[in-house]
CSV table of C-alpha atoms and ligand atoms in Angstrom, one decimal:
chain,number,residue,atom,x,y,z
A,1,UNK,CA,-18.7,-133.8,-52.4
A,2,UNK,CA,-17.7,-137.5,-52.0
A,3,UNK,CA,-18.2,-139.2,-48.7
A,4,UNK,CA,-16.5,-142.2,-50.1
A,5,UNK,CA,-18.2,-145.0,-48.3
A,6,UNK,CA,-17.9,-143.3,-44.8
A,7,UNK,CA,-20.4,-144.4,-42.2
A,8,UNK,CA,-22.8,-141.9,-40.7
A,9,UNK,CA,-25.1,-142.5,-37.8
A,10,UNK,CA,-28.2,-140.5,-38.4
A,11,UNK,CA,-30.1,-139.9,-35.2
A,12,UNK,CA,-33.7,-138.8,-35.6
A,13,UNK,CA,-35.6,-137.4,-32.7
A,14,UNK,CA,-39.3,-136.6,-32.2
A,15,UNK,CA,-40.1,-133.3,-33.9
A,16,UNK,CA,-42.3,-132.7,-36.9
A,17,UNK,CA,-39.2,-132.1,-39.0
A,18,UNK,CA,-38.5,-135.9,-38.5
A,19,UNK,CA,-40.0,-136.4,-42.0
A,20,UNK,CA,-37.3,-134.2,-43.5
A,21,UNK,CA,-34.6,-136.6,-42.2
A,22,UNK,CA,-35.8,-139.0,-44.9
A,23,UNK,CA,-34.6,-136.6,-47.6
A,24,UNK,CA,-31.4,-136.0,-45.6
A,25,UNK,CA,-30.7,-139.7,-45.5
A,26,UNK,CA,-31.1,-139.8,-49.3
A,27,UNK,CA,-28.8,-136.9,-49.8
A,28,UNK,CA,-26.1,-138.4,-47.6
A,29,UNK,CA,-26.3,-141.7,-49.4
A,30,UNK,CA,-26.2,-139.7,-52.7
A,31,UNK,CA,-22.9,-138.3,-51.6
A,32,UNK,CA,-21.5,-141.8,-51.1
A,33,UNK,CA,-22.1,-142.2,-47.4
A,34,UNK,CA,-23.5,-145.4,-45.7
A,35,UNK,CA,-26.2,-144.3,-43.3
A,36,UNK,CA,-27.4,-146.1,-40.2
A,37,UNK,CA,-30.5,-144.6,-38.6
A,38,UNK,CA,-31.3,-144.6,-34.9
A,39,UNK,CA,-34.7,-143.2,-34.0
A,40,UNK,CA,-36.1,-142.2,-30.6
A,41,UNK,CA,-39.6,-143.4,-29.6
A,42,UNK,CA,-41.2,-140.1,-30.3
A,43,UNK,CA,-39.6,-139.8,-33.8
A,44,UNK,CA,-41.4,-143.0,-34.6
A,45,UNK,CA,-44.7,-141.2,-33.9
A,46,UNK,CA,-43.9,-139.0,-36.9
A,47,UNK,CA,-42.2,-141.4,-39.4
A,48,UNK,CA,-42.1,-145.1,-39.5
A,49,UNK,CA,-38.7,-146.9,-39.2
A,50,UNK,CA,-39.6,-148.7,-42.4
A,51,UNK,CA,-39.1,-145.5,-44.4
A,52,UNK,CA,-35.5,-145.2,-43.3
A,53,UNK,CA,-34.9,-148.9,-43.6
A,54,UNK,CA,-36.0,-148.7,-47.2
A,55,UNK,CA,-34.0,-145.6,-48.0
A,56,UNK,CA,-30.8,-146.8,-46.3
A,57,UNK,CA,-30.9,-150.5,-46.9
A,58,UNK,CA,-30.0,-151.0,-43.2
A,59,UNK,CA,-32.0,-152.0,-40.2
A,60,UNK,CA,-33.1,-149.0,-38.1
A,61,UNK,CA,-32.2,-149.1,-34.5
A,62,UNK,CA,-35.1,-148.0,-32.3
A,63,UNK,CA,-34.7,-149.4,-28.8
A,64,UNK,CA,-32.2,-150.5,-26.2
A,65,UNK,CA,-34.3,-153.4,-25.0
A,66,UNK,CA,-36.5,-155.9,-26.7
A,67,UNK,CA,-36.2,-159.0,-28.9
A,68,UNK,CA,-34.8,-157.1,-31.9
A,69,UNK,CA,-32.2,-155.0,-30.1
A,70,UNK,CA,-28.5,-155.7,-30.1
A,71,UNK,CA,-27.2,-155.7,-26.5
A,72,UNK,CA,-24.0,-153.7,-27.4
A,73,UNK,CA,-25.4,-151.3,-29.9
A,74,UNK,CA,-25.6,-148.5,-27.3
A,75,UNK,CA,-21.8,-148.4,-27.0
A,76,UNK,CA,-20.6,-149.7,-30.3
A,77,UNK,CA,-22.7,-147.6,-32.7
A,78,UNK,CA,-21.2,-144.2,-31.7
A,79,UNK,CA,-17.7,-145.6,-31.9
A,80,UNK,CA,-17.9,-147.6,-35.1
A,81,UNK,CA,-19.2,-145.0,-37.4
A,82,UNK,CA,-17.2,-142.1,-38.9
A,83,UNK,CA,-19.6,-139.3,-37.7
A,84,UNK,CA,-22.9,-138.8,-36.0
A,85,UNK,CA,-25.6,-136.4,-37.3
A,86,UNK,CA,-28.7,-135.8,-35.3
A,87,UNK,CA,-31.4,-134.2,-37.4
A,88,UNK,CA,-33.8,-133.0,-36.2
A,89,UNK,CA,-32.5,-132.6,-32.7
A,90,UNK,CA,-35.3,-131.6,-30.3
A,91,UNK,CA,-34.9,-129.3,-27.2
A,92,UNK,CA,-35.5,-132.4,-25.1
A,93,UNK,CA,-32.8,-134.4,-26.8
A,94,UNK,CA,-30.3,-131.5,-26.5
A,95,UNK,CA,-31.1,-131.1,-22.8
A,96,UNK,CA,-30.5,-134.8,-22.2
A,97,UNK,CA,-27.2,-134.8,-24.0
A,98,UNK,CA,-26.1,-131.6,-22.2
A,99,UNK,CA,-27.0,-133.1,-18.9
A,100,UNK,CA,-25.4,-136.5,-19.5
A,101,UNK,CA,-28.7,-138.4,-19.4
A,102,UNK,CA,-28.9,-141.7,-21.3
A,103,UNK,CA,-32.5,-142.9,-21.0
A,104,UNK,CA,-32.9,-144.4,-24.5
A,105,UNK,CA,-30.8,-145.9,-27.2
A,106,UNK,CA,-29.8,-142.6,-29.0
A,107,UNK,CA,-29.0,-140.6,-25.8
A,108,UNK,CA,-27.0,-143.6,-24.5
A,109,UNK,CA,-25.1,-143.8,-27.8
A,110,UNK,CA,-24.2,-140.1,-27.4
A,111,UNK,CA,-22.8,-140.8,-23.9
A,112,UNK,CA,-20.4,-143.4,-25.2
A,113,UNK,CA,-19.7,-141.8,-28.6
A,114,UNK,CA,-16.1,-141.1,-29.6
A,115,UNK,CA,-16.8,-139.8,-33.1
A,116,UNK,CA,-17.5,-136.2,-34.2
A,117,UNK,CA,-21.1,-135.1,-33.8
A,118,UNK,CA,-23.3,-132.6,-35.7
A,119,UNK,CA,-26.5,-131.4,-34.0
A,120,UNK,CA,-29.2,-129.9,-36.2
A,121,UNK,CA,-31.8,-128.3,-33.9
A,122,UNK,CA,-35.4,-127.9,-35.0
A,123,UNK,CA,-38.1,-126.6,-32.7
A,124,UNK,CA,-40.7,-123.9,-32.1
A,125,UNK,CA,-39.2,-120.4,-32.0
A,126,UNK,CA,-40.0,-119.8,-28.3
A,127,UNK,CA,-38.3,-123.1,-27.4
A,128,UNK,CA,-35.3,-122.1,-29.4
A,129,UNK,CA,-35.1,-118.7,-27.6
A,130,UNK,CA,-35.4,-120.3,-24.2
A,131,UNK,CA,-32.3,-119.6,-22.2
A,132,UNK,CA,-32.2,-123.1,-20.9
A,133,UNK,CA,-32.0,-124.5,-24.4
A,134,UNK,CA,-29.4,-121.9,-25.4
A,135,UNK,CA,-27.4,-122.8,-22.3
A,136,UNK,CA,-27.6,-126.5,-23.2
A,137,UNK,CA,-26.4,-125.8,-26.7
A,138,UNK,CA,-23.5,-123.7,-25.4
A,139,UNK,CA,-22.5,-126.7,-23.3
A,140,UNK,CA,-22.6,-129.0,-26.4
A,141,UNK,CA,-20.5,-126.5,-28.4
A,142,UNK,CA,-18.1,-126.2,-25.5
A,143,UNK,CA,-17.6,-130.0,-25.7
A,144,UNK,CA,-16.6,-129.7,-29.3
A,145,UNK,CA,-19.9,-130.7,-30.9
A,146,UNK,CA,-20.8,-128.9,-34.1
A,147,UNK,CA,-24.2,-127.2,-33.7
A,148,UNK,CA,-26.1,-125.7,-36.7
A,149,UNK,CA,-28.3,-122.7,-36.4
A,150,UNK,CA,-31.9,-123.4,-37.3
A,151,UNK,CA,-33.3,-121.6,-40.3
A,152,UNK,CA,-35.9,-118.8,-40.1
A,153,UNK,CA,-39.3,-119.2,-41.7
A,154,UNK,CA,-42.8,-120.4,-41.0
A,155,UNK,CA,-42.9,-123.2,-38.4
A,156,UNK,CA,-45.2,-126.1,-38.1
A,157,UNK,CA,-46.9,-124.5,-35.1
A,158,UNK,CA,-48.1,-121.6,-37.3
A,159,UNK,CA,-45.6,-119.1,-35.9
A,160,UNK,CA,-42.9,-117.5,-38.0
A,161,UNK,CA,-39.4,-117.4,-36.6
A,162,UNK,CA,-36.1,-119.2,-36.0
A,163,UNK,CA,-36.5,-122.9,-35.5
A,164,UNK,CA,-36.8,-124.7,-38.9
A,165,UNK,CA,-34.5,-127.6,-39.6
A,166,UNK,CA,-31.8,-126.3,-42.0
A,167,UNK,CA,-32.0,-127.4,-45.6
A,168,UNK,CA,-30.7,-130.9,-46.3
A,169,UNK,CA,-27.9,-129.5,-48.6
A,170,UNK,CA,-26.6,-127.3,-45.7
A,171,UNK,CA,-26.6,-130.2,-43.3
A,172,UNK,CA,-24.7,-132.3,-45.8
A,173,UNK,CA,-22.2,-129.4,-46.2
A,174,UNK,CA,-21.8,-129.2,-42.4
A,175,UNK,CA,-21.4,-133.0,-42.1
A,176,UNK,CA,-18.5,-132.8,-44.6
A,177,UNK,CA,-16.5,-130.9,-41.9
A,178,UNK,CA,-16.9,-134.0,-39.6
A,179,UNK,CA,-15.7,-136.3,-42.3
A,180,UNK,CA,-12.7,-134.4,-43.7
A,181,UNK,CA,-9.1,-134.7,-42.4
A,182,UNK,CA,-9.0,-131.5,-40.3
A,183,UNK,CA,-5.5,-130.4,-41.6
A,184,UNK,CA,-6.5,-126.7,-41.4
A,185,UNK,CA,-8.0,-126.9,-37.9
A,186,UNK,CA,-7.2,-123.8,-35.9
A,187,UNK,CA,-6.0,-121.9,-39.0
A,188,UNK,CA,-7.5,-118.5,-40.0
A,189,UNK,CA,-8.0,-118.4,-43.7
A,190,UNK,CA,-9.0,-115.3,-45.7
A,191,UNK,CA,-10.3,-115.8,-49.2
A,192,UNK,CA,-11.3,-113.2,-51.8
A,193,UNK,CA,-13.6,-114.1,-54.7
A,194,UNK,CA,-15.6,-112.7,-57.6
A,195,UNK,CA,-15.3,-109.6,-59.7
A,196,UNK,CA,-15.3,-106.0,-58.6
A,197,UNK,CA,-17.7,-103.3,-59.8
A,198,UNK,CA,-16.3,-99.9,-60.6
A,199,UNK,CA,-19.0,-97.3,-61.1
A,200,UNK,CA,-19.2,-94.8,-63.9
A,201,UNK,CA,-22.5,-93.4,-62.7
A,202,UNK,CA,-25.4,-94.6,-60.6
A,203,UNK,CA,-26.5,-97.3,-63.1
A,204,UNK,CA,-23.3,-98.4,-65.0
A,205,UNK,CA,-20.1,-100.0,-63.9
A,206,UNK,CA,-16.9,-101.6,-65.2
A,207,UNK,CA,-16.4,-105.3,-64.3
A,208,UNK,CA,-15.1,-108.6,-65.6
A,209,UNK,CA,-16.3,-112.2,-66.3
A,210,UNK,CA,-15.4,-113.7,-62.9
A,211,UNK,CA,-18.2,-115.7,-61.4
A,212,UNK,CA,-16.5,-116.3,-58.0
A,213,UNK,CA,-16.8,-120.1,-58.3
A,214,UNK,CA,-13.1,-120.9,-57.7
A,215,UNK,CA,-12.9,-118.6,-54.6
A,216,UNK,CA,-16.2,-119.9,-53.1
A,217,UNK,CA,-14.9,-123.5,-53.7
A,218,UNK,CA,-11.7,-122.6,-51.8
A,219,UNK,CA,-13.7,-121.1,-48.9
A,220,UNK,CA,-16.0,-124.2,-48.7
A,221,UNK,CA,-13.2,-126.7,-48.8
A,222,UNK,CA,-11.0,-124.8,-46.3
A,223,UNK,CA,-13.9,-124.7,-43.9
A,224,UNK,CA,-14.6,-128.5,-44.4
A,225,UNK,CA,-10.9,-129.1,-43.5
A,226,UNK,CA,-11.3,-127.3,-40.2
A,227,UNK,CA,-10.3,-123.7,-40.9
A,228,UNK,CA,-12.0,-120.5,-39.7
A,229,UNK,CA,-12.8,-118.9,-43.0
A,230,UNK,CA,-13.6,-115.3,-43.9
A,231,UNK,CA,-14.7,-114.8,-47.5
A,232,UNK,CA,-14.5,-111.2,-48.9
A,233,UNK,CA,-16.5,-111.4,-52.1
A,234,UNK,CA,-17.3,-109.0,-54.9
A,235,UNK,CA,-20.8,-109.2,-56.4
A,236,UNK,CA,-21.7,-112.8,-57.4
A,237,UNK,CA,-24.9,-115.0,-57.7
A,238,UNK,CA,-23.5,-117.7,-55.5
A,239,UNK,CA,-25.0,-118.7,-52.1
A,240,UNK,CA,-22.8,-118.1,-49.0
A,241,UNK,CA,-20.9,-121.2,-48.2
A,242,UNK,CA,-22.0,-122.8,-44.9
A,243,UNK,CA,-19.9,-122.0,-41.9
A,244,UNK,CA,-17.9,-119.2,-43.7
A,245,UNK,CA,-18.0,-115.6,-42.5
A,246,UNK,CA,-18.9,-113.6,-45.6
A,247,UNK,CA,-18.1,-110.0,-46.2
A,248,UNK,CA,-19.7,-108.4,-49.3
A,249,UNK,CA,-17.9,-105.7,-51.2
A,250,UNK,CA,-18.2,-104.0,-54.6
A,251,UNK,CA,-15.2,-102.1,-55.7
A,252,UNK,CA,-11.5,-102.9,-55.6
A,253,UNK,CA,-11.0,-100.2,-52.9
A,254,UNK,CA,-13.8,-101.8,-50.7
A,255,UNK,CA,-12.0,-105.1,-51.1
A,256,UNK,CA,-8.6,-103.5,-50.3
A,257,UNK,CA,-10.0,-102.1,-47.0
A,258,UNK,CA,-11.5,-105.5,-46.0
A,259,UNK,CA,-8.4,-107.5,-46.9
A,260,UNK,CA,-6.1,-105.1,-45.1
A,261,UNK,CA,-8.4,-105.2,-42.0
A,262,UNK,CA,-8.4,-109.0,-41.8
A,263,UNK,CA,-4.9,-109.8,-43.1
A,264,UNK,CA,-2.9,-109.2,-39.8
A,265,UNK,CA,-5.1,-111.9,-38.0
A,266,UNK,CA,-4.9,-114.7,-40.6
A,267,UNK,CA,-2.5,-117.5,-41.4
A,268,UNK,CA,-3.4,-117.7,-45.1
A,269,UNK,CA,-4.6,-115.3,-47.8
A,270,UNK,CA,-6.1,-116.9,-51.0
A,271,UNK,CA,-6.5,-114.0,-53.3
A,272,UNK,CA,-8.8,-115.6,-55.9
A,273,UNK,CA,-10.8,-112.4,-56.7
A,274,UNK,CA,-10.5,-110.9,-60.2
A,275,UNK,CA,-9.8,-107.4,-58.9
A,276,UNK,CA,-10.5,-104.7,-61.6
A,277,UNK,CA,-7.1,-103.2,-62.5
A,278,UNK,CA,-8.8,-99.8,-63.3
A,279,UNK,CA,-11.7,-97.7,-62.3
A,280,UNK,CA,-13.3,-94.7,-63.9
A,281,UNK,CA,-11.4,-91.6,-62.8
A,282,UNK,CA,-14.6,-89.7,-62.2
A,283,UNK,CA,-17.9,-91.2,-60.9
A,284,UNK,CA,-20.9,-89.1,-62.2
A,285,UNK,CA,-23.6,-88.4,-59.6
A,286,UNK,CA,-26.2,-88.3,-62.4
A,287,UNK,CA,-26.8,-90.9,-65.1
A,288,UNK,CA,-24.6,-90.1,-68.1
A,289,UNK,CA,-26.7,-89.1,-71.1
A,290,UNK,CA,-26.2,-90.2,-74.7
A,291,UNK,CA,-24.9,-87.2,-76.5
A,292,UNK,CA,-22.1,-87.9,-79.1
A,293,UNK,CA,-21.2,-90.7,-81.5
A,294,UNK,CA,-18.0,-91.4,-79.5
A,295,UNK,CA,-17.2,-91.1,-75.9
A,296,UNK,CA,-13.9,-91.4,-74.0
A,297,UNK,CA,-13.4,-92.1,-70.4
A,298,UNK,CA,-10.4,-91.7,-68.2
A,299,UNK,CA,-9.5,-94.6,-66.0
A,300,UNK,CA,-7.3,-94.7,-62.9
A,301,UNK,CA,-5.3,-97.7,-61.7
A,302,UNK,CA,-6.7,-99.5,-58.7
A,303,UNK,CA,-4.5,-100.4,-55.8
A,304,UNK,CA,-2.8,-103.7,-56.2
A,305,UNK,CA,-4.0,-105.4,-53.0
A,306,UNK,CA,-1.6,-108.3,-53.0
A,307,UNK,CA,1.4,-106.0,-53.5
A,308,UNK,CA,0.2,-103.9,-50.5
A,309,UNK,CA,-0.3,-106.8,-48.2
A,310,UNK,CA,3.1,-108.2,-49.0
A,311,UNK,CA,4.5,-105.2,-47.1
A,312,UNK,CA,2.3,-106.2,-44.0
A,313,UNK,CA,3.4,-109.9,-44.1
A,314,UNK,CA,4.3,-111.5,-40.8
A,315,UNK,CA,4.5,-115.2,-41.6
A,316,UNK,CA,1.2,-115.4,-43.6
A,317,UNK,CA,1.1,-117.8,-46.6
A,318,UNK,CA,-0.1,-115.7,-49.5
A,319,UNK,CA,-1.5,-117.3,-52.6
A,320,UNK,CA,-2.2,-115.3,-55.8
A,321,UNK,CA,-4.0,-116.2,-59.0
A,322,UNK,CA,-3.0,-115.4,-62.6
A,323,UNK,CA,-5.6,-115.7,-65.3
A,324,UNK,CA,-3.7,-115.3,-68.5
A,325,UNK,CA,-4.4,-115.5,-72.3
A,326,UNK,CA,-0.6,-115.7,-73.3
A,327,UNK,CA,2.7,-116.8,-71.8
A,328,UNK,CA,1.0,-118.4,-68.8
A,329,UNK,CA,4.0,-119.6,-66.8
A,330,UNK,CA,6.3,-116.7,-67.5
A,331,UNK,CA,3.6,-114.2,-66.6
A,332,UNK,CA,2.7,-116.1,-63.5
A,333,UNK,CA,6.3,-116.2,-62.3
A,334,UNK,CA,6.7,-112.5,-62.9
A,335,UNK,CA,3.6,-111.8,-60.7
A,336,UNK,CA,4.8,-114.1,-58.0
A,337,UNK,CA,8.0,-112.2,-57.7
A,338,UNK,CA,6.4,-108.8,-58.0
A,339,UNK,CA,3.7,-109.6,-55.4
A,340,UNK,CA,5.9,-111.6,-53.0
A,341,UNK,CA,3.7,-114.7,-53.2
A,342,UNK,CA,4.3,-118.1,-51.7
A,343,UNK,CA,2.3,-119.8,-54.4
A,344,UNK,CA,0.6,-118.7,-57.6
A,345,UNK,CA,-2.2,-120.5,-59.4
A,346,UNK,CA,-2.0,-120.0,-63.1
A,347,UNK,CA,-4.8,-120.6,-65.5
A,348,UNK,CA,-5.2,-120.2,-69.2
A,349,UNK,CA,-8.5,-118.5,-69.7
A,350,UNK,CA,-8.6,-119.1,-73.5
A,351,UNK,CA,-10.2,-122.6,-72.9
A,352,UNK,CA,-14.0,-122.7,-72.8
A,353,UNK,CA,-14.0,-125.4,-70.1
A,354,UNK,CA,-11.5,-123.7,-67.8
A,355,UNK,CA,-11.4,-120.4,-65.9
A,356,UNK,CA,-14.3,-117.9,-65.8
A,357,UNK,CA,-17.9,-118.9,-65.1
A,358,UNK,CA,-17.6,-122.7,-65.7
A,359,UNK,CA,-17.5,-125.4,-62.9
A,360,UNK,CA,-14.2,-126.8,-64.1
A,361,UNK,CA,-10.7,-125.4,-64.1
A,362,UNK,CA,-7.3,-126.5,-65.5
A,363,UNK,CA,-4.5,-124.8,-63.6
A,364,UNK,CA,-0.8,-125.0,-62.9
A,365,UNK,CA,0.4,-124.6,-59.3
A,366,UNK,CA,3.7,-122.7,-59.2
A,367,UNK,CA,5.4,-122.5,-55.8
A,368,UNK,CA,8.0,-119.9,-55.0
A,369,UNK,CA,10.4,-122.8,-54.3
A,370,UNK,CA,10.2,-125.9,-56.4
A,371,UNK,CA,8.7,-127.1,-59.6
A,372,UNK,CA,5.5,-126.1,-61.3
A,373,UNK,CA,2.7,-128.7,-60.9
A,374,UNK,CA,0.3,-128.8,-63.9
A,375,UNK,CA,-3.1,-130.3,-62.9
A,376,UNK,CA,-5.6,-131.9,-65.3
A,377,UNK,CA,-9.0,-130.5,-65.9
A,378,UNK,CA,-10.8,-130.8,-62.5
A,379,UNK,CA,-13.9,-129.5,-60.7
A,380,UNK,CA,-13.3,-126.2,-58.9
A,381,UNK,CA,-13.6,-128.0,-55.6
A,382,UNK,CA,-11.0,-130.5,-56.6
A,383,UNK,CA,-8.7,-127.6,-57.7
A,384,UNK,CA,-9.4,-126.0,-54.3
A,385,UNK,CA,-8.3,-129.2,-52.5
A,386,UNK,CA,-5.0,-129.4,-54.5
A,387,UNK,CA,-4.3,-125.7,-53.7
A,388,UNK,CA,-5.0,-126.3,-50.0
A,389,UNK,CA,-2.8,-129.4,-49.9
A,390,UNK,CA,0.1,-127.1,-50.9
A,391,UNK,CA,-1.0,-124.5,-48.4
A,392,UNK,CA,-1.0,-127.1,-45.6
A,393,UNK,CA,2.6,-128.1,-46.6
A,394,UNK,CA,3.7,-124.5,-46.7
A,395,UNK,CA,2.1,-123.9,-43.2
A,396,UNK,CA,3.8,-127.0,-41.8
A,397,UNK,CA,7.2,-125.9,-43.2
A,398,UNK,CA,6.7,-122.4,-41.8
A,399,UNK,CA,5.8,-123.8,-38.4
A,400,UNK,CA,8.9,-126.1,-38.5
A,401,UNK,CA,11.1,-123.0,-39.3
A,402,UNK,CA,9.5,-121.1,-36.4
A,403,UNK,CA,10.2,-124.0,-34.1
A,404,UNK,CA,13.8,-124.2,-35.2
A,405,UNK,CA,14.2,-120.4,-34.6
A,406,UNK,CA,12.7,-120.6,-31.1
B,501,C5P,O1,-1.8,-108.6,-62.1
B,501,C5P,P1,-3.0,-109.5,-62.0
B,501,C5P,O2,-4.2,-108.7,-61.8
B,501,C5P,O3,-3.1,-110.4,-63.1
B,501,C5P,O4,-2.7,-110.4,-60.7
B,501,C5P,C1,-3.6,-111.3,-60.3
B,501,C5P,C2,-3.5,-111.6,-58.8
B,501,C5P,O5,-3.4,-110.3,-58.1
B,501,C5P,C3,-4.8,-112.2,-58.3
B,501,C5P,O6,-4.5,-113.0,-57.2
B,501,C5P,C4,-5.6,-110.9,-57.9
B,501,C5P,O7,-6.6,-111.3,-56.9
B,501,C5P,C5,-4.6,-110.0,-57.4
B,501,C5P,N1,-4.8,-108.6,-57.6
B,501,C5P,C6,-4.8,-107.7,-56.5
B,501,C5P,N2,-5.1,-106.4,-56.7
B,501,C5P,C7,-5.3,-105.9,-58.0
B,501,C5P,C8,-5.3,-106.8,-59.1
B,501,C5P,C9,-5.1,-108.1,-58.8
B,501,C5P,O8,-4.6,-108.1,-55.4
B,501,C5P,N3,-5.6,-104.6,-58.1
């Protein structure tokens, strides 16, 4: 992730998790952001402003009044930066913002702010469960602020429950949504990822080398760009991308059911999963015993999910993937025709640095109409961004056609 010099105002309020905001500031800076910290008075009881000044290289704003304060900061700061992240956000701070109270520098900045805001609550589990707090959060969400769910675990007060500040990596991931151009806002995007597992017996299955990394990168980047994303994933070792609704499946037929259930509601399907083409014809209920020197199995073809959803298409943009070892472009074009795709992403899986399991990919984007676009070796997130650029263009031209027809 590259925040590319964007300016983030990091608001720190007075909960014990304030010390974790120091790590968050470092992570944001590590991603290329410039961070300006504003602390409430109680936050300074937990961590000194000097810590943040040293980490960010910028003066920390702490008060509206006093010899060191800038008389216009309370208006300017929330308008000059690219995004505001408040972590941790206490129940008190959330209540004041919900009620329109500006009784210190940070809450007054929030009243005048024009930039996108991420609120990262952290508090005791009972406070979190308090209907007043939940009502206040609902008001903030209703006003378009992005609110993270706290994590579950042991809390500073000794209790175990919901209320921990989310991990810094997740906050950075959520902040990325504030900083990206929201060119997929309001779009429903369905992504499939990973391999499928096709059982022979209770302990053995047929699968392939897919890691799910390209599909997860697509889900992540689509969410950052404003989409509502559902990820239907075969078994992988990857963490669920923040903000994305995840549906876990095992077999091709499980995946088929989930894709078909979601497809009518979406604008875009990105079918990055490596769906097993065949499954064992018979699944043994008991573990198969070693008996002979040779063994033969019968396999049955799995449903081709993409071919089936093509028949259900009502304006959706459908993107398929072709992992090939030979005749890359010709094979990809054949699949595009057969599966009625709008775009196919072709990759040569012979290369060790491209395709399965690695973090990089070299692909060619082949649209139904127009020339193929060969891309250089890129990270899977960069490849995802290029694919989504084409998807945005396809959605815009679809919407333009609809407008003409109306
Ligand atoms: O024909 P092939 O499996 O190479 O096609 C690849 C594309 O088709 C991928 O987008 C994959 O997710 C999709 N596919 C599918 N159902 C299958 C096999 C592949 O939707 N049974």
